[in-house]
Short mmCIF file of C-alpha atoms in Angstrom, two decimals:
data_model
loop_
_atom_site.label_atom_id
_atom_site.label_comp_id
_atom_site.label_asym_id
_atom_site.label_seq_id
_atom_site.Cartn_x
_atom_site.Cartn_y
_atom_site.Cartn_z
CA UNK A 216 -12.88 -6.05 -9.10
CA UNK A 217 -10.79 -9.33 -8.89
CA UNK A 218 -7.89 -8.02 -7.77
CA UNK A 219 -10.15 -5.90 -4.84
CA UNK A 220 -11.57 -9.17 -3.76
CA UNK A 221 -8.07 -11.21 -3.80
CA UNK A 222 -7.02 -8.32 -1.26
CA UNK A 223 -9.80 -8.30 1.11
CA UNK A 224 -9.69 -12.05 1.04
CA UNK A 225 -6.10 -11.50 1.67
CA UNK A 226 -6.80 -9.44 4.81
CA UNK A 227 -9.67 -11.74 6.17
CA UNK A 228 -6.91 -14.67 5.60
CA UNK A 229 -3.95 -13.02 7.43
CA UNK A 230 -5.78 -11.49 10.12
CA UNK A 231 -7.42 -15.14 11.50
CA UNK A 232 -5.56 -15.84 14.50
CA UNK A 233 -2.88 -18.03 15.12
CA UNK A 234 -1.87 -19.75 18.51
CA UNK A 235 1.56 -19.91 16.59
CA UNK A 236 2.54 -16.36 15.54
CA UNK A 237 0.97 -13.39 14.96
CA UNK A 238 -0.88 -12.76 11.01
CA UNK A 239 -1.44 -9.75 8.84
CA UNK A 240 -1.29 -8.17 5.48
CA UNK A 241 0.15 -5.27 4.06
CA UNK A 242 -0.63 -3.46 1.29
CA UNK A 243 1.53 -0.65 -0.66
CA UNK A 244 0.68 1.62 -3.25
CA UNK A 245 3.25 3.41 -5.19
CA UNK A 246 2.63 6.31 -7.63
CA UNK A 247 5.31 8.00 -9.44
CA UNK A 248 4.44 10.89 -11.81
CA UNK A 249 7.74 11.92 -14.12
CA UNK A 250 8.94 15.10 -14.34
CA UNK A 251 9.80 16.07 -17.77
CA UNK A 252 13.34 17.59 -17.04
CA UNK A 253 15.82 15.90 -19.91
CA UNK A 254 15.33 13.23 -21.86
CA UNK A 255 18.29 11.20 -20.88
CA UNK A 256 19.57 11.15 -17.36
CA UNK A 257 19.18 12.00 -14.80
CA UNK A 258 15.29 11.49 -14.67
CA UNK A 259 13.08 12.38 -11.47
CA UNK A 260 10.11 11.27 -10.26
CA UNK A 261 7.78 12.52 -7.75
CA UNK A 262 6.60 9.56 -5.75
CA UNK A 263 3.55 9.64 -3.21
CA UNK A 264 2.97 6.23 -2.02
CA UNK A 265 0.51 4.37 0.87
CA UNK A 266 0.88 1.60 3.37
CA UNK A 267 -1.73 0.15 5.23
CA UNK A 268 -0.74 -2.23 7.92
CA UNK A 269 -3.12 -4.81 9.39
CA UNK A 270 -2.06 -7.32 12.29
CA UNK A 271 -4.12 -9.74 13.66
CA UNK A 272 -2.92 -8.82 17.70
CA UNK A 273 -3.95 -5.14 16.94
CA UNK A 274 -8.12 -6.43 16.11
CA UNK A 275 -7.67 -4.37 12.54
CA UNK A 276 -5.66 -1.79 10.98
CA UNK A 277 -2.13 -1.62 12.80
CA UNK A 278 -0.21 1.21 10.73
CA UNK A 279 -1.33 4.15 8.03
CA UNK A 280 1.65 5.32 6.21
CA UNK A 281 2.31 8.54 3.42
CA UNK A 282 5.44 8.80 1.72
CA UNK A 283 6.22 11.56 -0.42
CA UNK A 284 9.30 12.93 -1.91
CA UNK A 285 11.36 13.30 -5.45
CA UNK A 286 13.15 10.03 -7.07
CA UNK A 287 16.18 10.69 -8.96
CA UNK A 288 17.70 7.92 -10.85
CA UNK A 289 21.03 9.35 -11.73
CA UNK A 290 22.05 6.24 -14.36
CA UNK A 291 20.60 2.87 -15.00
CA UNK A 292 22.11 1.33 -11.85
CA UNK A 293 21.89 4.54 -9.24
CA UNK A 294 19.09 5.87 -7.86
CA UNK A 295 18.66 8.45 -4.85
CA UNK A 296 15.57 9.78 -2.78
CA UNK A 297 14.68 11.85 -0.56
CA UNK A 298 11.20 11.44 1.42
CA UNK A 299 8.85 12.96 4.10
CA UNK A 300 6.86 9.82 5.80
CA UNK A 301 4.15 10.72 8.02
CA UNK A 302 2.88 7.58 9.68
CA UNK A 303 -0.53 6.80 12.44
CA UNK A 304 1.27 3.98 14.06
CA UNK A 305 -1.00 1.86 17.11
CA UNK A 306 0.14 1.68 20.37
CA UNK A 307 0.02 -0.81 23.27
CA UNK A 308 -2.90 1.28 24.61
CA UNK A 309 -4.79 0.87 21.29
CA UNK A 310 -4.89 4.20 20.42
CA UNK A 311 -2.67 5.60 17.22
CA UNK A 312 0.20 8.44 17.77
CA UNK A 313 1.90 10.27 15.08
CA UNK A 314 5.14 9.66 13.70
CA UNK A 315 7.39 12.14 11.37
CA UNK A 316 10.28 9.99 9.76
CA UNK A 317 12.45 12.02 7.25
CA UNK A 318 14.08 9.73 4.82
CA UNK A 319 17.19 8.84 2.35
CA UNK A 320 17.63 6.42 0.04
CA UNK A 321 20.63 4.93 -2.16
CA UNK A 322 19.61 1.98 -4.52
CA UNK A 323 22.22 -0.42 -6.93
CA UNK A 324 20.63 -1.78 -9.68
CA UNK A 325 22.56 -4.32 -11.25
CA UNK A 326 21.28 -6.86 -14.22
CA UNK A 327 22.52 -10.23 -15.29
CA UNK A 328 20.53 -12.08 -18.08
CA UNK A 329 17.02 -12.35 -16.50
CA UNK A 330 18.06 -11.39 -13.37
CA UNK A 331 17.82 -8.07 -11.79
CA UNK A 332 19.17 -7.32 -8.20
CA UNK A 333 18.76 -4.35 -6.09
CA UNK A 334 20.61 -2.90 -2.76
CA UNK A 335 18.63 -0.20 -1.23
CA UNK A 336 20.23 1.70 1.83
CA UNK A 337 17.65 3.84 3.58
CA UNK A 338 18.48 6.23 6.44
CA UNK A 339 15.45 7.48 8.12
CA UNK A 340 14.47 9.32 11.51
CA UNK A 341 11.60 8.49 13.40
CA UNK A 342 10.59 12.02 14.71
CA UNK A 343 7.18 12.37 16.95
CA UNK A 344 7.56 9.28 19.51
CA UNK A 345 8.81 9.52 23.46
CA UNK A 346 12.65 8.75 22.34
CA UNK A 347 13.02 9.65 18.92
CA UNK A 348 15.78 7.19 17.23
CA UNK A 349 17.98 6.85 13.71
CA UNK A 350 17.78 3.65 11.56
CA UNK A 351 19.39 2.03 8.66
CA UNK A 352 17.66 -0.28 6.48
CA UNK A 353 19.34 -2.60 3.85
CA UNK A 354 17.09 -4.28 1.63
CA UNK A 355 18.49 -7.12 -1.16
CA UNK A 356 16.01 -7.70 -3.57
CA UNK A 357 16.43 -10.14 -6.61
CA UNK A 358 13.98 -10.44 -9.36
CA UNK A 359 13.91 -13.19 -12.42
CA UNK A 360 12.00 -12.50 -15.72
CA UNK A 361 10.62 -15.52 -16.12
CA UNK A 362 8.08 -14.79 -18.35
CA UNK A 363 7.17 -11.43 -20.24
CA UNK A 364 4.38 -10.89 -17.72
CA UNK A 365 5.09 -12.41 -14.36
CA UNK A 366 7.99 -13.50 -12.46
CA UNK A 367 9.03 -14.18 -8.80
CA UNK A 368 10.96 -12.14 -6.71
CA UNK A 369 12.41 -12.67 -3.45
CA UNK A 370 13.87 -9.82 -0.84
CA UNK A 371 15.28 -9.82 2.31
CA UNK A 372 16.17 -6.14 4.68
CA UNK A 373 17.73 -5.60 7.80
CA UNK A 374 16.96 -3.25 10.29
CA UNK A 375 19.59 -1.62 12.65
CA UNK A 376 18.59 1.21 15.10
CA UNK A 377 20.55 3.66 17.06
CA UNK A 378 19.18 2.66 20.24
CA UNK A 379 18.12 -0.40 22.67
CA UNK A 380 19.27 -3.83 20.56
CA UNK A 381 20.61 -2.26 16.63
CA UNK A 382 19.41 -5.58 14.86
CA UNK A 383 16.09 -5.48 15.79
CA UNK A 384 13.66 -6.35 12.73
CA UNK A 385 14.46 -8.85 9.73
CA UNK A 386 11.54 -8.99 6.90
CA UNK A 387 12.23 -12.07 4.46
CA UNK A 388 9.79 -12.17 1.33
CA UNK A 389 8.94 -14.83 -1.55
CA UNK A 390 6.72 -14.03 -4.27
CA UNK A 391 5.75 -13.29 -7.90
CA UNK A 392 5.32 -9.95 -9.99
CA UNK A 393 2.84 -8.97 -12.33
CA UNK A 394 3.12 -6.38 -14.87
CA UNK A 395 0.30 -4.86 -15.73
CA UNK A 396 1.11 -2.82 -19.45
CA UNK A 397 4.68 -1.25 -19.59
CA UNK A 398 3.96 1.24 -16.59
CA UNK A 399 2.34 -1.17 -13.83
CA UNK A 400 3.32 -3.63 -11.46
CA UNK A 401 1.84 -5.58 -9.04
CA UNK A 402 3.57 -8.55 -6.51
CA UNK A 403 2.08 -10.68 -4.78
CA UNK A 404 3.94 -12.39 -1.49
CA UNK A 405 4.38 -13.64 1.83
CA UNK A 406 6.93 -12.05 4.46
CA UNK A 407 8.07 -13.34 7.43
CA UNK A 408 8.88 -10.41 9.77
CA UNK A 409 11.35 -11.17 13.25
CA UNK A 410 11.29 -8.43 15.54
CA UNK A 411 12.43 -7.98 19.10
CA UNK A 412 9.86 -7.45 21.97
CA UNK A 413 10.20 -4.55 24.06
CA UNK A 414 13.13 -5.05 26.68
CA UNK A 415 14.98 -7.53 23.64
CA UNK A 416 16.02 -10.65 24.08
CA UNK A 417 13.05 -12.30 22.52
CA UNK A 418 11.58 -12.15 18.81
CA UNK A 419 8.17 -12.36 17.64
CA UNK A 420 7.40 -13.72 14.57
CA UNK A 421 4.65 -12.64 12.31
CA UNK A 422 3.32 -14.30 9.13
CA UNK A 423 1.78 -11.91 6.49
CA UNK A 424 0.64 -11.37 3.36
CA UNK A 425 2.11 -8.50 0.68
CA UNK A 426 0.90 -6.65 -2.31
CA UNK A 427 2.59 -4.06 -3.39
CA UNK A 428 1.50 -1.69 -6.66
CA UNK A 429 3.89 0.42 -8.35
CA UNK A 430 2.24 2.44 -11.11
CA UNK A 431 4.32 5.04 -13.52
CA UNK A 432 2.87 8.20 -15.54
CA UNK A 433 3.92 10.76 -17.29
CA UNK A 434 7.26 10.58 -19.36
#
């Protein structure tokens, strides 16, 4: 119940409007059910995982994502996936379209005392709009264990596109982490997004709030 009513407070915070910039929140859920296939590596996961999007210029919900695919982490510091995104994205008219993005990722793990930091390389298609398009994304994440239950985390990703301007999205995020037990997380953040407006040239800043869950079962 408190965590329900820190995100809807979230939402009603982020979505207020701003003469400034534009607000929001975005929320992520991330399941991952193990597969019992060895007991030492590689391991796989099935992963099914939400994102709502909420932006204060769209009056509401913005974006409805699924994500679903296997997670194979083939040693401690290499992991690769393969996903099917399906996504109800808004558009200018106010009404929501469907987009099909088929996805890969590579993630580095490396770990240096308290301090864990990730590289994740995603290569996705965005199928089901006017001019369909190809995209990399490289995220740099860095965690610190500051305590055995919380810690904050900061993250930064870059998005390059095959068409119109390649950089054309930056999302920068400071926050902490909660675990929750051995098999739950939860973080708690604000990102700064820059994107380009349609026809470039000029970015738009938005100011939102994150939480993302990541929740583990089996194995």
């Amino acid at each position: 119940m408190v965590l329900r009513g820190f995100v809807v407070a979230l939402c009603l915070a982020t979505l207020t409007p701003s003469a400034r910039a534009a607000g929001g929140a975005w929320i992520w859920y991330d399941h991952r059910q193990s597969l019992p296939v060895t007991d030492g590596w590689p391991r796989i996961a099935l992963r099914v995982m939400t994102d709502l999007r909420a932006d204060s210029n769209a009056g509401g919900l913005d974006m409805l994502f699924l994500r679903v695919g296997p997670i194979v982490s083939v040693t401690p510091w290499l992991s690769l996936a393969a996903h099917l995104s399906t996504a109800a994205d808004r558009t200018e008219a106010g009404a929501f379209s469907t987009q099909y993005r088929p996805e890969f990722d590579a993630v580095l793990v490396a770990r240096a005392g308290a301090f864990t930091i990730s590289d994740r390389n995603r290569f996705e298609g965005i199928l089901g709009v006017p001019d369909p398009l190809f995209r990399y994304r490289n995220m740099l994440r860095v965690d610190y264990a500051a305590f055995a239950v919380m810690g904050p985390y900061a993250f930064n990703e870059v998005l390059l596109r095959s068409r119109g301007e390649a950089f054309h999205d930056n999302r920068a995020s400071l926050g902490m982490r909660f675990h929750l037990g051995a098999n739950a997380t939860i973080d708690v953040g604000y990102m700064l997004r820059s994107r380009t407006l349609p026809g470039g040239g000029v970015w738009e800043h938005d100011h939102l709030g994150l939480v993302s869950v990541v929740v583990l079962t089996g194995g």
